Coordinates of C-alpha atoms in Angstrom, one line a residue:
Chain A
M2 CA 68.2 89.7 93.2
Y3 CA 71.0 88.3 91.1
G4 CA 70.2 88.1 87.4
F5 CA 67.5 90.9 87.5
E6 CA 69.8 93.9 87.7
A7 CA 68.8 94.8 84.2
L8 CA 65.4 95.8 85.5
T9 CA 66.6 98.5 87.9
F10 CA 70.3 99.2 87.4
N11 CA 69.9 101.8 84.7
I12 CA 67.5 103.9 86.8
N13 CA 70.3 105.4 88.9
D14 CA 73.5 104.1 87.5
G15 CA 73.0 103.5 83.8
Y16 CA 74.4 106.8 82.7
L17 CA 77.6 106.4 84.7
E18 CA 78.1 102.8 83.5
A19 CA 77.9 104.2 80.0
I20 CA 80.4 107.0 80.9
V21 CA 82.9 104.5 82.4
R22 CA 82.6 102.2 79.3
G23 CA 83.3 105.3 77.2
Y24 CA 86.4 106.1 79.3
R25 CA 87.5 102.5 78.9
S26 CA 87.7 102.9 75.2
G27 CA 90.2 105.6 75.7
L28 CA 92.8 103.3 77.3
L29 CA 96.0 103.0 75.4
T30 CA 96.3 100.0 73.0
A31 CA 99.2 97.8 72.1
A32 CA 99.9 100.0 69.0
D33 CA 100.2 103.1 71.2
Y34 CA 102.6 101.2 73.5
N35 CA 104.7 100.1 70.6
N36 CA 105.0 103.7 69.4
L37 CA 105.9 104.9 72.9
C38 CA 108.5 102.1 73.4
Q39 CA 110.3 103.4 70.3
C40 CA 110.7 107.0 71.5
E41 CA 114.2 108.3 71.9
T42 CA 113.4 111.1 74.4
L43 CA 110.7 112.2 76.8
D44 CA 109.7 114.9 74.3
D45 CA 108.9 112.2 71.8
I46 CA 106.8 110.5 74.4
K47 CA 105.0 113.8 75.0
M48 CA 104.4 114.2 71.3
H49 CA 102.9 110.7 71.0
L50 CA 100.7 111.2 74.1
T51 CA 99.5 114.5 72.7
A52 CA 97.6 112.4 70.1
T53 CA 95.8 110.4 72.9
E54 CA 93.4 111.5 75.6
Y55 CA 96.3 112.7 77.6
G56 CA 96.9 115.4 75.0
P57 CA 95.3 118.4 76.8
Y58 CA 97.1 117.6 80.0
L59 CA 100.6 117.4 78.5
Q60 CA 100.7 119.7 75.5
N61 CA 101.5 122.8 77.5
E62 CA 104.3 121.3 79.6
P63 CA 107.6 122.9 78.9
S64 CA 110.8 121.0 78.0
P65 CA 112.8 119.4 79.5
L66 CA 110.2 117.0 80.7
H67 CA 110.7 114.8 83.8
T68 CA 109.2 111.4 84.3
T69 CA 107.4 112.6 87.4
T70 CA 105.7 115.4 85.4
I71 CA 104.3 112.8 82.9
V72 CA 103.0 110.7 85.8
E73 CA 101.4 113.8 87.6
K74 CA 99.6 115.0 84.5
C75 CA 98.3 111.5 83.6
T76 CA 97.1 111.1 87.2
L77 CA 95.3 114.5 86.9
K78 CA 93.2 113.1 84.0
L79 CA 92.2 110.1 86.1
V80 CA 91.3 112.4 89.0
E81 CA 89.1 114.5 86.8
E82 CA 87.3 111.5 85.4
Y83 CA 86.8 110.2 88.9
K84 CA 85.4 113.5 90.1
H85 CA 83.0 113.7 87.2
M86 CA 81.6 110.2 88.1
M87 CA 81.5 111.0 91.8
C88 CA 79.5 114.2 91.4
Q89 CA 76.9 112.3 89.3
A90 CA 76.7 109.2 91.5
T91 CA 74.0 108.4 94.0
E92 CA 74.0 105.9 96.9
P93 CA 75.2 103.2 96.9
L94 CA 77.4 103.8 93.9
S95 CA 78.9 107.0 95.5
K96 CA 79.9 105.0 98.6
F97 CA 81.4 102.3 96.3
L98 CA 83.4 105.0 94.5
E99 CA 84.6 106.4 97.8
Y100 CA 85.9 103.0 98.8
I101 CA 88.1 103.0 95.7
T102 CA 90.0 106.0 97.1
Y103 CA 90.7 104.8 100.7
G104 CA 93.8 102.9 99.6
H105 CA 95.3 106.2 98.4
M106 CA 94.2 107.9 101.6
I107 CA 96.1 105.3 103.6
D108 CA 99.2 105.8 101.4
N109 CA 99.0 109.6 101.9
V110 CA 98.7 109.3 105.7
V111 CA 101.8 107.1 105.7
L112 CA 103.7 109.5 103.4
I113 CA 102.9 112.5 105.7
V114 CA 103.7 110.6 108.9
T115 CA 107.0 109.1 107.5
G116 CA 108.1 112.5 106.0
T117 CA 107.4 114.2 109.3
L118 CA 109.4 111.6 111.2
H119 CA 112.3 112.5 108.8
E120 CA 111.9 116.2 109.6
R121 CA 110.6 117.1 106.1
D122 CA 108.4 120.1 105.4
V123 CA 104.7 119.3 105.3
H124 CA 104.1 121.4 102.2
E125 CA 106.7 119.4 100.2
L126 CA 105.0 116.2 101.3
L127 CA 101.5 117.4 100.4
E128 CA 102.7 118.0 96.9
K129 CA 103.7 114.3 96.7
C130 CA 100.3 113.0 98.0
H131 CA 98.0 111.2 95.6
P132 CA 95.1 113.6 94.7
L133 CA 92.5 110.9 95.1
G134 CA 93.5 110.3 98.7
M135 CA 93.4 113.9 100.0
F136 CA 91.1 115.0 102.9
D137 CA 90.7 118.3 104.7
S138 CA 92.8 117.8 107.8
I139 CA 95.6 115.9 106.2
A140 CA 98.2 118.6 107.0
S141 CA 97.5 118.2 110.7
L142 CA 99.0 114.7 110.6
A143 CA 102.4 116.3 111.1
V144 CA 101.5 117.1 114.7
A145 CA 101.0 113.6 116.0
Q146 CA 103.7 111.8 117.9
N147 CA 102.1 108.4 118.2
M148 CA 99.2 106.4 116.8
R149 CA 96.8 107.4 119.5
E150 CA 97.4 111.1 118.8
L151 CA 97.2 110.4 115.1
Y152 CA 93.7 108.9 115.6
R153 CA 92.5 111.4 118.2
L154 CA 93.6 114.6 116.5
V155 CA 93.1 113.8 112.8
L156 CA 91.8 110.4 111.6
V157 CA 88.8 110.2 113.9
D158 CA 86.9 112.4 111.5
T159 CA 88.0 110.6 108.3
P160 CA 86.7 107.4 106.6
L161 CA 89.8 105.6 107.9
A162 CA 88.7 105.9 111.6
P163 CA 87.0 102.5 111.8
Y164 CA 90.2 100.9 110.5
F165 CA 92.2 102.2 113.4
S166 CA 90.9 99.9 116.1
E167 CA 93.7 97.4 115.7
C168 CA 96.4 100.1 115.4
I169 CA 95.9 102.3 118.4
T170 CA 98.9 102.1 120.7
S171 CA 100.9 104.7 122.5
E172 CA 104.1 103.5 120.9
D173 CA 106.1 106.2 119.2
L174 CA 106.0 106.2 115.4
D175 CA 109.1 104.7 113.9
D176 CA 109.7 103.2 110.4
M177 CA 108.6 99.7 111.2
N178 CA 105.6 100.7 113.3
I179 CA 104.5 103.0 110.4
E180 CA 104.8 100.1 108.0
I181 CA 102.8 97.8 110.3
M182 CA 100.2 100.6 110.6
R183 CA 100.0 100.9 106.8
N184 CA 99.4 97.2 106.3
T185 CA 97.0 96.9 109.2
L186 CA 94.9 99.8 107.9
Y187 CA 95.0 98.3 104.4
K188 CA 93.9 94.9 105.7
A189 CA 91.0 96.5 107.6
Y190 CA 90.0 98.5 104.5
L191 CA 90.0 95.5 102.2
E192 CA 87.9 93.5 104.6
D193 CA 85.5 96.4 104.9
F194 CA 85.2 96.9 101.2
Y195 CA 84.7 93.1 100.7
K196 CA 81.8 93.1 103.2
F197 CA 80.3 96.2 101.6
C198 CA 80.3 94.5 98.2
E199 CA 78.8 91.3 99.7
K200 CA 76.0 93.4 101.1
L201 CA 75.4 95.0 97.7
G202 CA 74.9 91.4 96.3
G203 CA 74.3 90.4 92.7
A204 CA 76.8 90.7 90.0
T205 CA 78.7 93.4 91.9
A206 CA 79.4 91.0 94.8
E207 CA 80.4 88.2 92.5
I208 CA 82.8 90.2 90.4
M209 CA 84.3 92.3 93.3
R210 CA 84.7 89.1 95.4
D211 CA 87.1 87.8 92.8
L212 CA 89.0 91.1 92.3
L213 CA 89.4 91.9 96.0
A214 CA 90.4 88.3 96.9
F215 CA 93.1 88.5 94.3
E216 CA 94.2 91.9 95.7
A217 CA 94.3 90.3 99.2
D218 CA 96.3 87.4 98.0
R219 CA 98.8 89.5 96.1
R220 CA 99.3 91.7 99.2
A221 CA 100.0 88.6 101.3
V222 CA 102.7 87.5 98.8
N223 CA 104.3 90.9 98.7
I224 CA 104.3 91.3 102.5
T225 CA 105.9 87.9 102.8
I226 CA 108.6 88.6 100.2
N227 CA 109.4 92.1 101.5
S228 CA 109.6 90.9 105.1
I229 CA 112.1 88.1 104.4
G230 CA 115.3 89.0 106.3
T231 CA 113.7 91.8 108.3
E232 CA 112.9 92.1 112.0
L233 CA 109.2 91.4 111.4
T234 CA 108.3 88.2 113.3
R235 CA 106.2 85.4 111.8
D236 CA 103.3 86.2 114.1
D237 CA 103.4 89.9 113.1
R238 CA 103.6 88.9 109.5
K239 CA 100.6 86.7 109.7
K240 CA 98.6 89.4 111.4
L241 CA 99.0 91.6 108.3
Y242 CA 97.3 89.1 106.0
S243 CA 93.7 89.7 105.2
N244 CA 91.0 87.3 106.5
F245 CA 89.6 86.4 103.1
G246 CA 90.9 85.3 99.7
L247 CA 92.0 82.1 98.1
L248 CA 95.0 81.8 100.4
Y249 CA 93.0 82.2 103.6
P250 CA 93.6 80.4 105.9
Y251 CA 95.9 77.5 105.0
G252 CA 98.0 79.4 102.4
H253 CA 98.6 82.1 105.0
E254 CA 99.9 79.5 107.5
E255 CA 102.5 78.4 105.0
L256 CA 103.4 81.9 103.8
A257 CA 103.9 83.1 107.4
V258 CA 106.9 80.7 107.9
C259 CA 108.6 81.2 104.5
E260 CA 112.2 82.3 104.6
D261 CA 113.0 82.6 100.9
I262 CA 111.4 83.0 97.5
D263 CA 111.5 79.3 96.8
Q264 CA 109.4 78.5 99.9
V265 CA 106.9 81.2 98.8
R266 CA 106.7 79.5 95.4
G267 CA 106.2 76.1 97.1
A268 CA 103.3 77.5 99.1
M269 CA 101.7 79.3 96.2
E270 CA 102.0 76.6 93.6
K271 CA 99.3 74.5 95.4
Y272 CA 96.7 77.0 94.2
P273 CA 96.0 76.6 90.4
P274 CA 95.5 80.4 89.6
Y275 CA 98.9 81.2 91.2
Q276 CA 100.6 78.2 89.7
S277 CA 100.4 79.8 86.3
I278 CA 101.9 83.0 87.7
F279 CA 104.9 81.3 89.3
A280 CA 105.4 79.0 86.3
K281 CA 106.6 82.1 84.4
L282 CA 109.5 82.6 86.9
S283 CA 112.7 80.6 87.2
Y284 CA 113.7 79.2 90.6
G285 CA 115.1 81.7 93.0
E286 CA 114.0 84.7 90.9
S287 CA 111.5 87.3 92.0
Q288 CA 112.2 90.1 89.6
M289 CA 109.4 89.3 87.2
L290 CA 106.9 88.4 89.9
D291 CA 105.4 91.9 90.0
K292 CA 104.8 91.9 86.2
A293 CA 103.3 88.4 86.4
F294 CA 100.8 89.6 89.1
Y295 CA 100.0 92.7 87.2
E296 CA 99.3 90.7 84.0
E297 CA 96.9 88.4 85.9
E298 CA 95.2 91.4 87.5
V299 CA 94.7 93.1 84.1
K300 CA 93.2 90.0 82.7
R301 CA 90.6 89.8 85.5
L302 CA 89.9 93.5 85.4
C303 CA 89.2 93.3 81.6
L304 CA 86.8 90.4 82.2
A305 CA 84.8 92.7 84.5
F306 CA 83.6 94.6 81.5
E307 CA 82.1 91.5 79.9
Q308 CA 79.1 91.7 82.2
Q309 CA 76.7 94.6 82.6
F310 CA 74.8 96.2 85.4
H311 CA 77.3 96.0 88.2
Y312 CA 79.7 98.4 89.9
G313 CA 82.8 96.3 89.2
V314 CA 83.4 98.2 86.0
F315 CA 84.1 101.3 88.0
F316 CA 86.7 99.6 90.1
A317 CA 88.2 97.9 87.1
Y318 CA 88.4 101.1 85.1
M319 CA 90.2 102.9 87.9
R320 CA 92.7 100.0 88.3
L321 CA 93.3 99.8 84.6
R322 CA 94.1 103.5 84.4
E323 CA 96.5 103.2 87.3
Q324 CA 98.2 100.3 85.4
E325 CA 98.4 102.5 82.4
I326 CA 100.0 105.3 84.4
R327 CA 102.5 102.7 85.8
N328 CA 103.3 101.6 82.2
L329 CA 103.9 105.2 81.1
M330 CA 106.1 105.8 84.1
W331 CA 108.2 102.7 83.3
I332 CA 108.5 103.6 79.6
S333 CA 109.5 107.1 80.5
E334 CA 112.2 105.9 83.0
C335 CA 113.6 103.5 80.4
V336 CA 113.8 106.2 77.7
A337 CA 115.3 108.7 80.2
Q338 CA 117.9 106.2 81.3
N339 CA 118.6 104.9 77.7
Q340 CA 117.5 101.4 78.7
K341 CA 115.1 100.8 75.8
T342 CA 116.0 97.2 75.6
R343 CA 114.6 96.6 79.0
V344 CA 111.3 98.4 78.4
H345 CA 109.3 95.2 78.1
D346 CA 110.4 94.0 81.5
S347 CA 107.5 95.8 83.2
V348 CA 105.0 97.0 80.6
V349 CA 101.7 95.2 80.9
F350 CA 99.5 95.5 77.8
I351 CA 95.9 96.1 78.5
F352 CA 94.4 95.4 75.1
Chain B
M9 CA 198.6 101.7 75.9
A10 CA 196.8 98.5 76.2
E11 CA 195.7 99.4 79.7
I12 CA 194.4 102.8 78.5
E13 CA 192.4 101.0 75.8
S14 CA 191.0 98.5 78.2
D15 CA 190.1 101.3 80.6
Q16 CA 188.3 103.1 77.8
L17 CA 186.6 99.9 76.7
Q18 CA 185.5 99.3 80.3
R19 CA 184.2 102.8 80.7
A20 CA 182.3 102.5 77.4
S21 CA 180.7 99.2 78.4
L22 CA 179.9 100.8 81.8
D23 CA 178.3 103.8 80.0
E24 CA 176.5 101.4 77.7
T25 CA 175.2 99.4 80.7
K26 CA 174.1 102.6 82.5
V27 CA 172.2 103.8 79.4
K28 CA 170.7 100.4 79.0
N29 CA 169.6 100.4 82.6
E30 CA 168.2 103.9 82.3
D31 CA 166.3 102.9 79.2
E32 CA 165.0 99.8 80.9
E33 CA 163.9 102.0 83.9
E34 CA 162.1 104.4 81.6
E35 CA 160.4 101.5 79.8
E36 CA 159.3 100.1 83.1
C37 CA 157.9 103.5 84.1
I38 CA 156.1 103.8 80.8
L39 CA 154.6 100.3 81.2
Q40 CA 153.6 101.1 84.7
F41 CA 151.9 104.2 83.6
L42 CA 150.1 102.5 80.8
D43 CA 149.0 99.7 83.1
S44 CA 147.7 102.1 85.6
L45 CA 145.9 104.1 82.8
D46 CA 144.3 100.9 81.5
A47 CA 143.2 99.9 85.0
Y48 CA 141.8 103.4 85.5
L49 CA 139.8 103.3 82.2
T50 CA 138.5 99.8 83.0
L51 CA 137.3 100.9 86.4
V52 CA 135.6 104.0 84.9
D53 CA 133.7 101.8 82.5
S54 CA 132.8 99.4 85.3
L55 CA 131.6 102.3 87.5
S56 CA 129.4 103.5 84.6
S57 CA 127.8 100.0 84.4
S58 CA 127.3 99.8 88.1
L59 CA 125.6 103.2 88.3
R60 CA 123.4 102.4 85.2
Q61 CA 122.3 99.1 86.8
G62 CA 121.7 100.9 90.2
W63 CA 119.4 103.6 88.6
F64 CA 117.6 100.9 86.6
D65 CA 117.0 98.8 89.8
L66 CA 115.8 101.9 91.5
A67 CA 113.3 102.6 88.7
S68 CA 112.2 98.9 89.0
A69 CA 111.7 99.3 92.8
R70 CA 109.7 102.5 92.2
Q71 CA 107.5 100.5 89.7
S72 CA 107.0 97.8 92.3
M73 CA 106.4 99.9 95.4
G74 CA 104.8 103.0 93.9
H75 CA 106.4 106.4 93.1
T76 CA 105.2 108.0 96.3
C77 CA 107.0 105.3 98.4
I78 CA 110.4 105.9 96.7
S79 CA 110.9 109.6 96.5
S80 CA 113.5 112.1 97.5
K81 CA 110.9 113.7 99.7
L82 CA 111.3 110.9 102.2
F83 CA 115.0 111.4 102.7
D84 CA 115.9 111.8 106.4
H85 CA 116.9 115.4 107.3
K86 CA 117.8 114.5 110.8
V87 CA 121.5 114.8 111.7
H88 CA 123.2 111.4 112.0
S89 CA 126.7 110.1 111.5
A90 CA 127.7 108.7 108.2
S91 CA 127.5 104.9 107.9
T92 CA 130.4 104.8 105.5
T93 CA 133.5 106.9 105.7
I94 CA 136.7 107.3 103.6
N95 CA 140.2 107.0 105.0
I96 CA 143.1 108.7 103.3
M97 CA 146.7 107.5 103.8
E98 CA 149.8 109.1 102.4
L99 CA 152.2 106.4 101.1
D100 CA 155.5 106.4 99.3
A101 CA 158.1 107.0 102.0
D102 CA 160.8 106.8 99.3
N103 CA 159.6 110.0 97.8
P104 CA 158.3 112.3 100.5
S105 CA 158.1 115.3 98.0
D106 CA 155.6 113.3 95.9
P107 CA 153.2 111.6 98.3
K108 CA 150.9 109.0 96.8
P109 CA 147.6 109.1 98.6
Q110 CA 145.8 105.8 99.2
F111 CA 142.0 105.7 99.8
S112 CA 140.0 103.1 101.6
L113 CA 136.4 102.8 102.5
S114 CA 135.2 102.1 106.0
K115 CA 131.7 100.7 105.2
W116 CA 129.0 100.5 107.7
A117 CA 131.4 102.2 110.1
T118 CA 129.0 102.1 113.1
T119 CA 129.3 98.3 113.1
K120 CA 133.1 98.3 113.0
E121 CA 133.5 100.9 115.7
N122 CA 132.4 98.4 118.3
P123 CA 134.3 95.2 117.6
S124 CA 134.2 94.3 121.3
S125 CA 130.5 93.8 121.1
E126 CA 131.0 91.2 118.4
V127 CA 133.7 89.2 120.2
P128 CA 132.5 87.0 123.1
N129 CA 134.4 87.3 126.4
N130 CA 135.7 83.8 126.3
S131 CA 137.2 84.0 122.8
N132 CA 140.8 82.8 122.6
L133 CA 141.6 85.4 120.0
R134 CA 141.8 88.2 122.5
H135 CA 142.5 86.3 125.6
R136 CA 146.2 86.1 126.6
A137 CA 145.7 83.1 128.9
P138 CA 148.5 81.5 131.0
T139 CA 150.3 78.5 129.6
G140 CA 148.2 76.0 131.6
V141 CA 145.1 77.0 129.7
L142 CA 146.7 76.5 126.4
E143 CA 147.7 72.9 127.1
D144 CA 144.4 71.9 125.5
G145 CA 146.0 72.9 122.2
E146 CA 143.7 71.1 119.8
K147 CA 140.6 72.2 121.6
S148 CA 141.7 75.8 121.7
N149 CA 142.6 75.8 118.0
G150 CA 139.2 74.3 117.2
T151 CA 137.4 76.9 119.3
Q152 CA 139.7 79.6 117.8
V153 CA 138.6 78.7 114.3
S154 CA 134.9 78.4 115.2
S155 CA 135.1 81.8 117.0
V156 CA 136.7 83.4 113.9
V157 CA 133.9 81.9 111.8
S158 CA 131.2 83.0 114.2
N159 CA 132.7 86.5 114.4
D160 CA 132.6 86.7 110.6
V161 CA 129.0 85.5 110.5
S162 CA 128.1 88.0 113.3
L163 CA 129.8 90.8 111.4
Q164 CA 128.0 89.9 108.2
L165 CA 124.7 89.9 110.1
D166 CA 125.5 93.3 111.6
I167 CA 126.3 94.7 108.1
Q168 CA 123.1 93.3 106.8
K169 CA 121.2 94.9 109.6
E170 CA 122.9 98.3 108.8
R171 CA 122.0 97.9 105.2
S172 CA 118.3 97.2 106.0
K173 CA 118.3 100.1 108.5
S174 CA 119.5 102.5 105.9
L175 CA 116.6 101.5 103.6
T176 CA 113.9 102.1 106.3
I177 CA 113.6 105.7 105.1
F178 CA 111.5 104.2 102.3
G179 CA 109.4 102.0 104.7
G180 CA 109.9 99.0 106.9
L181 CA 109.1 96.4 104.2
V182 CA 110.9 97.3 101.0
S183 CA 110.9 95.4 97.7
P184 CA 113.9 93.1 97.0
K185 CA 114.5 95.3 93.9
L186 CA 115.4 98.2 96.2
R187 CA 117.9 96.0 98.1
T188 CA 119.4 95.1 94.7
A189 CA 119.7 98.8 93.8
Q190 CA 121.4 99.4 97.2
V191 CA 124.0 96.7 96.4
S192 CA 124.6 98.2 92.9
F193 CA 125.2 101.6 94.4
E194 CA 127.4 100.1 97.1
T195 CA 129.5 98.4 94.4
A196 CA 129.7 101.7 92.6
L197 CA 131.0 103.4 95.7
D198 CA 133.7 100.7 96.0
K199 CA 134.6 101.3 92.4
I200 CA 134.9 105.1 93.0
V201 CA 137.5 104.5 95.7
E202 CA 139.4 102.0 93.4
I203 CA 139.3 104.7 90.7
A204 CA 140.7 107.2 93.1
N205 CA 143.5 104.8 94.0
A206 CA 144.1 104.0 90.3
R207 CA 144.3 107.7 89.5
S208 CA 146.7 108.3 92.3
S209 CA 148.9 105.4 91.0
M210 CA 148.6 106.7 87.5
L211 CA 149.6 110.3 88.4
S212 CA 152.5 108.9 90.5
S213 CA 153.7 106.8 87.5
F214 CA 153.4 109.8 85.2
S215 CA 155.4 112.1 87.5
Q216 CA 158.0 109.4 87.9
L217 CA 158.2 109.1 84.1
Q218 CA 158.6 112.9 83.7
L219 CA 161.4 112.9 86.3
N220 CA 163.2 110.1 84.5
K221 CA 162.9 111.9 81.2
K222 CA 164.3 115.1 82.8
S223 CA 167.2 113.3 84.4
S224 CA 168.0 111.4 81.1
S225 CA 167.9 114.6 79.0

């Protein structure tokens, strides 16, 4: 019953909510980012991060550092925190935490299948996979020749199996089919996650509804922009949009026929939350769109912590950490390429 | 006596003219060399900017699409023909002992290898029709221009398709930032070929200058 979570939430999930709120206080602040943006070398970045919670993960890394090393070690911290929460969680929180990792699972499946199509060694590809998206039979993905085999040999025993019903064909796997498979799986995953949160009800449903709707809408915009000028037809594009969100269904109708960024802007500006995002961009420009969307997402994720006794804080924390890792990757790239003047192009401050 | 003096004067003025011409030639060679050196240095600087922009755009694309989506682990190891090739021509027929190589790029070569597929069968550009057909002069000129334009448009579309195809190693739907990075690197490749030509021209001017100096001394 909504409004009465305070009576029962802490019985099973109070400890983990306290843990995740503690983790949240370890996120980097604007002062940390200002120090990092002034670093001259990657070793300077390592030195500054040693004074944060990333210290134990980076202090033993030898020089010269690479940007990928910094990202891997920071991701390791996130994975350890997630595993700590997961091993302490009971149903339905454990199921909720599993849902958070399915997106990474989908990305890993696509990485392995694409790499195999390009005749790359599976072990090389496994090193690149996101640790949160690993499952036991992932290496067997290299054997499949088409989606039917992919499902039958490997994915039938994974949590992604229910999402494959719309993907199963005997067509050979090529780059466009793989991309369609990725987006179809992600669409099914988001819709399933949405239904799960609705079933949980209460504050979790209310907060996750907003966060997942935003995610669905952002994906719709990205799919539209990335498919402009490609061989993806309007009907195929529309099939990749999720069946929920602020843009569903009329916004999707308009996005499906867009041929350039200005038409996308025209479709999106009819929705007040997205009008403010597109107001930050000049006409014909899409370079800063990602940053504008990330800023809006961070704002919504931070708001999730304003309310207690719901699972949205776990989702919000994981997403905020991922944003932090993206920020660190960007700062590292700018420092490595001696482009410090452009560092604020993509850094999104969380606090 | 007067004749001898006028002969001497004539010879002296001829010698002076010859020396003046040689000096002018040498100055011209020096100027040519310095011009080619300036062009070379400008191109090197421009290449550095293009590459810097390309790497930055690639980092932006990685930020947008995720670092697992844009990775060297996804490069295609299957054997396939190069989409861009370089042609080398030896120029300078005047000086066969010092050939001046000229480089040119053949970009998106798979498109250009099949020009017949782009030209429609009824195009007047390739059709040597009998006189009777060409009596519709204005109409044939109009269709000639429109077929040239449509061929150019068709070629551009094919090149665009080849560009998109080369990016599919990173996925079927890539960020516009990755396309921008591709254009930056393509520009850098053009500049590398221009640098090679400028260097060839510079070395040729330098060797010409050295020859002139040797002959004058």
